[in-house]
PDB file of C-alpha atoms in Angstrom:
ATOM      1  CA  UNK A   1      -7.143   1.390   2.475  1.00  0.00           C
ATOM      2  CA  UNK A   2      -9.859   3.282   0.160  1.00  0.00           C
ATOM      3  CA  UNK A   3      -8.450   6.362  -1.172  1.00  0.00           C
ATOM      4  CA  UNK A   4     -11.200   9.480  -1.014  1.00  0.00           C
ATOM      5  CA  UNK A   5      -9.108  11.929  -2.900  1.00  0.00           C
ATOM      6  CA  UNK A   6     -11.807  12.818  -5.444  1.00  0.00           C
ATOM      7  CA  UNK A   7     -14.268  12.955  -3.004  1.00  0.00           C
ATOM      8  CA  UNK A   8     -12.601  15.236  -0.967  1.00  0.00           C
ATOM      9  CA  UNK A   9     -12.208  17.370  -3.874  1.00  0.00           C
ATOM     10  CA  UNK A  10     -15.445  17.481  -5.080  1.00  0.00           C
ATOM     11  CA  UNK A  11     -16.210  18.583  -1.434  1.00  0.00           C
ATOM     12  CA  UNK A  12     -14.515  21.934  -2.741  1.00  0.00           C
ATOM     13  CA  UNK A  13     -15.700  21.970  -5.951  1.00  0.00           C
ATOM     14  CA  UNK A  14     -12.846  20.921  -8.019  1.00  0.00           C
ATOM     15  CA  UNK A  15     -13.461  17.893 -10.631  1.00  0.00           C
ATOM     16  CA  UNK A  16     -10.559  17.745 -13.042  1.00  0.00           C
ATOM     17  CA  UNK A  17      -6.724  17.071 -11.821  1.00  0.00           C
ATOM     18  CA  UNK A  18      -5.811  20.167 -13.151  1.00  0.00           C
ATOM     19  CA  UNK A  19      -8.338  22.050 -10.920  1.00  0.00           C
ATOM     20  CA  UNK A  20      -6.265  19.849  -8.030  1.00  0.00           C
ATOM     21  CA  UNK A  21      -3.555  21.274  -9.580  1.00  0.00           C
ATOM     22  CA  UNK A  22      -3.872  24.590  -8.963  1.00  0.00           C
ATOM     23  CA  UNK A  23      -4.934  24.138  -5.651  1.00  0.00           C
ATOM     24  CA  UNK A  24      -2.064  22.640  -5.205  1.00  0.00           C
ATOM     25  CA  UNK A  25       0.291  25.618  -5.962  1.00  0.00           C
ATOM     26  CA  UNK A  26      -2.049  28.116  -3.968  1.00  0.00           C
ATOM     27  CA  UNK A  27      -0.500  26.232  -0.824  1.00  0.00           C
ATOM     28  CA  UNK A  28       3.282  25.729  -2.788  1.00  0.00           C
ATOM     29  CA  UNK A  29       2.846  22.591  -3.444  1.00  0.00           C
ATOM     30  CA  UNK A  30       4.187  21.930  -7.077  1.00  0.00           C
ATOM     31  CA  UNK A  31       3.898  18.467  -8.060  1.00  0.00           C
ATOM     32  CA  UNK A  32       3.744  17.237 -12.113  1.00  0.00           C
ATOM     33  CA  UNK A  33       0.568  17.421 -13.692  1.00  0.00           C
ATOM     34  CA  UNK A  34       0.919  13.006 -14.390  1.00  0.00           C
ATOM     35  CA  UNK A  35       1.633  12.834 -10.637  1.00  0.00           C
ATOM     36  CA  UNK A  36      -1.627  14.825  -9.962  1.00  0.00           C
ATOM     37  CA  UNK A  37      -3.354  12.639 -12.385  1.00  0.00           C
ATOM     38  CA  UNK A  38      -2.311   9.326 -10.787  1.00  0.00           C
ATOM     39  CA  UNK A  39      -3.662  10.438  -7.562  1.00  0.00           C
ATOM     40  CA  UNK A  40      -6.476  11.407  -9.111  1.00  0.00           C
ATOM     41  CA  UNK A  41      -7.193   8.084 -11.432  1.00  0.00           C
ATOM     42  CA  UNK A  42      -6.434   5.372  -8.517  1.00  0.00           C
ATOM     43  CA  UNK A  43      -4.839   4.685  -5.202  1.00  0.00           C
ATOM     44  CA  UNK A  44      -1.422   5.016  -4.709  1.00  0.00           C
ATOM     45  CA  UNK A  45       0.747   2.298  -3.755  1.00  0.00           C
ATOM     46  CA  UNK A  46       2.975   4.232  -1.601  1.00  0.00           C
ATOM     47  CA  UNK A  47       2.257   8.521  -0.921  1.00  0.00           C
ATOM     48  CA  UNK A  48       5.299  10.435   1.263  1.00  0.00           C
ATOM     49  CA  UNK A  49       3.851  11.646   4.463  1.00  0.00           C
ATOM     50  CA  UNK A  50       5.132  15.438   3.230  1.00  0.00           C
ATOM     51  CA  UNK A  51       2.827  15.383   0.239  1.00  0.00           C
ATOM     52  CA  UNK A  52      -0.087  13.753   2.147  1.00  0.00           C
ATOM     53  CA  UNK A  53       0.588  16.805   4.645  1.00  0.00           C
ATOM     54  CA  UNK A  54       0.513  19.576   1.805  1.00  0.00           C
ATOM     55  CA  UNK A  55      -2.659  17.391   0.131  1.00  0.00           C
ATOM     56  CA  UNK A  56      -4.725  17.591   3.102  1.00  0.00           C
ATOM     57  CA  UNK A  57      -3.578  21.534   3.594  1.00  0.00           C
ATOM     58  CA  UNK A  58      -4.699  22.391  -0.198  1.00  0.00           C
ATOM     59  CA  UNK A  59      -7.947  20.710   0.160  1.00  0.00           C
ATOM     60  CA  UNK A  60      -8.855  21.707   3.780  1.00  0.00           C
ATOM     61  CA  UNK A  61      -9.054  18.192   5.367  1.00  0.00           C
ATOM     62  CA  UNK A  62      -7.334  15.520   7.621  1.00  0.00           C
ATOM     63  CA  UNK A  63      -5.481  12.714   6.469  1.00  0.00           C
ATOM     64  CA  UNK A  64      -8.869  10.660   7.694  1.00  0.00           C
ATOM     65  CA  UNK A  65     -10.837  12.513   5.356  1.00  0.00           C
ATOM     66  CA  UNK A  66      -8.354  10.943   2.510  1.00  0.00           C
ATOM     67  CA  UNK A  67      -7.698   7.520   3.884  1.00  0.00           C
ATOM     68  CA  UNK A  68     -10.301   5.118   5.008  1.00  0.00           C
ATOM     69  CA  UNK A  69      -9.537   1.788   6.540  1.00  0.00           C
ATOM     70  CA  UNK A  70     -11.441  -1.341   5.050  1.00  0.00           C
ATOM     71  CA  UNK A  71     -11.213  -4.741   5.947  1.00  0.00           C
ATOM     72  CA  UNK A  72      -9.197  -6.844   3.290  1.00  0.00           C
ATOM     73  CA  UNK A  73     -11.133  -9.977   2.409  1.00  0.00           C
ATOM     74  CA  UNK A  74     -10.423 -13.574   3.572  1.00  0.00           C
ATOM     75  CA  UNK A  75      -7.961 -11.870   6.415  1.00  0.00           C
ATOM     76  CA  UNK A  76      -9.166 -13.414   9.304  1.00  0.00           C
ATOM     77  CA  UNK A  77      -8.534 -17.043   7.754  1.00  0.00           C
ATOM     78  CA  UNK A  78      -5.069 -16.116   6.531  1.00  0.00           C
ATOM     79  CA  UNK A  79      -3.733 -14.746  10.034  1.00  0.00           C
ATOM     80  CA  UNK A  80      -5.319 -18.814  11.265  1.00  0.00           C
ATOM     81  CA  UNK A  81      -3.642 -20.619   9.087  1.00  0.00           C
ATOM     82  CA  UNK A  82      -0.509 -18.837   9.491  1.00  0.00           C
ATOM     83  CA  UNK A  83      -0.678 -18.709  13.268  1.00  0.00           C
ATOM     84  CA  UNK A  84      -1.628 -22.950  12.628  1.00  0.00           C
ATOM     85  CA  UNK A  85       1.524 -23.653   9.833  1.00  0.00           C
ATOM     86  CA  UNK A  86       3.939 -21.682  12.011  1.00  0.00           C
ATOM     87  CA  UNK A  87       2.845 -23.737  15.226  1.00  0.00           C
ATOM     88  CA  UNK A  88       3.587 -26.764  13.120  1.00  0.00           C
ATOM     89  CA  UNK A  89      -0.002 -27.794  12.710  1.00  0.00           C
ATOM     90  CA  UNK A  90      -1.493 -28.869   9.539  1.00  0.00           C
ATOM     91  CA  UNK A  91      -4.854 -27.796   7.865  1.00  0.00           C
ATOM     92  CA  UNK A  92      -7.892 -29.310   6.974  1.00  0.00           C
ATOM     93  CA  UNK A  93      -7.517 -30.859   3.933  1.00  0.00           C
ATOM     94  CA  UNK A  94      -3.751 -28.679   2.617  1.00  0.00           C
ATOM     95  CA  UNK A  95      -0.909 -31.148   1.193  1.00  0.00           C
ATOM     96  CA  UNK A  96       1.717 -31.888   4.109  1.00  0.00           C
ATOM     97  CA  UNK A  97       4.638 -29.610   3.332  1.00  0.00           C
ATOM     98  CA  UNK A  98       7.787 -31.506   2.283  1.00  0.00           C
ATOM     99  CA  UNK A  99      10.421 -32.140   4.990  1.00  0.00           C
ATOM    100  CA  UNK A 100      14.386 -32.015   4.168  1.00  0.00           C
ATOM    101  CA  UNK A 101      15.637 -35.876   4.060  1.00  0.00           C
ATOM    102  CA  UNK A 102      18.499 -36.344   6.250  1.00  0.00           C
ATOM    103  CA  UNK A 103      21.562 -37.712   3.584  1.00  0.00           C
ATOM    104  CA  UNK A 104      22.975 -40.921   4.862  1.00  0.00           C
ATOM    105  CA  UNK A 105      24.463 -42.245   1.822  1.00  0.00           C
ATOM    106  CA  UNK A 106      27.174 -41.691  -0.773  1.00  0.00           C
ATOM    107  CA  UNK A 107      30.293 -39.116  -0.266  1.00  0.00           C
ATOM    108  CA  UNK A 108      30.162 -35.697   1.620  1.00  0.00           C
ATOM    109  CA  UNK A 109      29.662 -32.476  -0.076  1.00  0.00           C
ATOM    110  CA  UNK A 110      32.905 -30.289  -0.182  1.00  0.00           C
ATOM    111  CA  UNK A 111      32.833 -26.957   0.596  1.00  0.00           C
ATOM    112  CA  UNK A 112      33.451 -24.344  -2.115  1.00  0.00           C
ATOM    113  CA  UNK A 113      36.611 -22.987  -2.654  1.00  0.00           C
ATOM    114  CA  UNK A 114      36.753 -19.342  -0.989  1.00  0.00           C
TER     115      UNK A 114
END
């Protein structure tokens, strides 16, 4: 996902987190100023839907105007060879994964005591 945050922003003028800041509060929305500044410096990892509600009502917009969907490189070839290793196939040139050895010799594991 690309994160448009401070482009949305500059769409209403504001260019420093604290600007976002106050924008914030005109709507009661009252996070830290570091919080602000995280959003503001790089993508979040994880946003609660509340906040990306009282974002998008600050700064005018829809939570489409924030988020963006890109594709993530090299997905197409890891969804193959995942569908291909579950089915039990093998790659083009990947290592055979190890198989468990059936034990035929020497004495029995005991169970652990309970």
């Amino acid at each position: 996902m690309k994160w448009n945050l401070r482009w949305v922003a500059a769409r209403r003028d504001i260019w420093r987190p604290t600007d976002l800041l106050a924008a914030f509060r005109e709507v009661g929305f009252t996070p830290s100023l570091s919080k602000v500044a995280a959003l503001w410096g790089a993508t979040p990892v994880t946003i609660r839907l509340d906040d990306l509600d009282r974002i998008c009502q600050a700064l005018q917009c829809t939570v489409a105007d924030l988020l963006e969907a890109e594709p993530v490189a090299g997905q197409q070839g890891e969804q193959d060879g995942t569908r291909a290793a579950a089915a039990g196939e093998t790659l083009a040139g990947a290592p055979e994964r190890p198989r468990p050895v059936p034990r035929t010799e020497g004495p029995r594991r005991r169970r652990p005591p309970n």
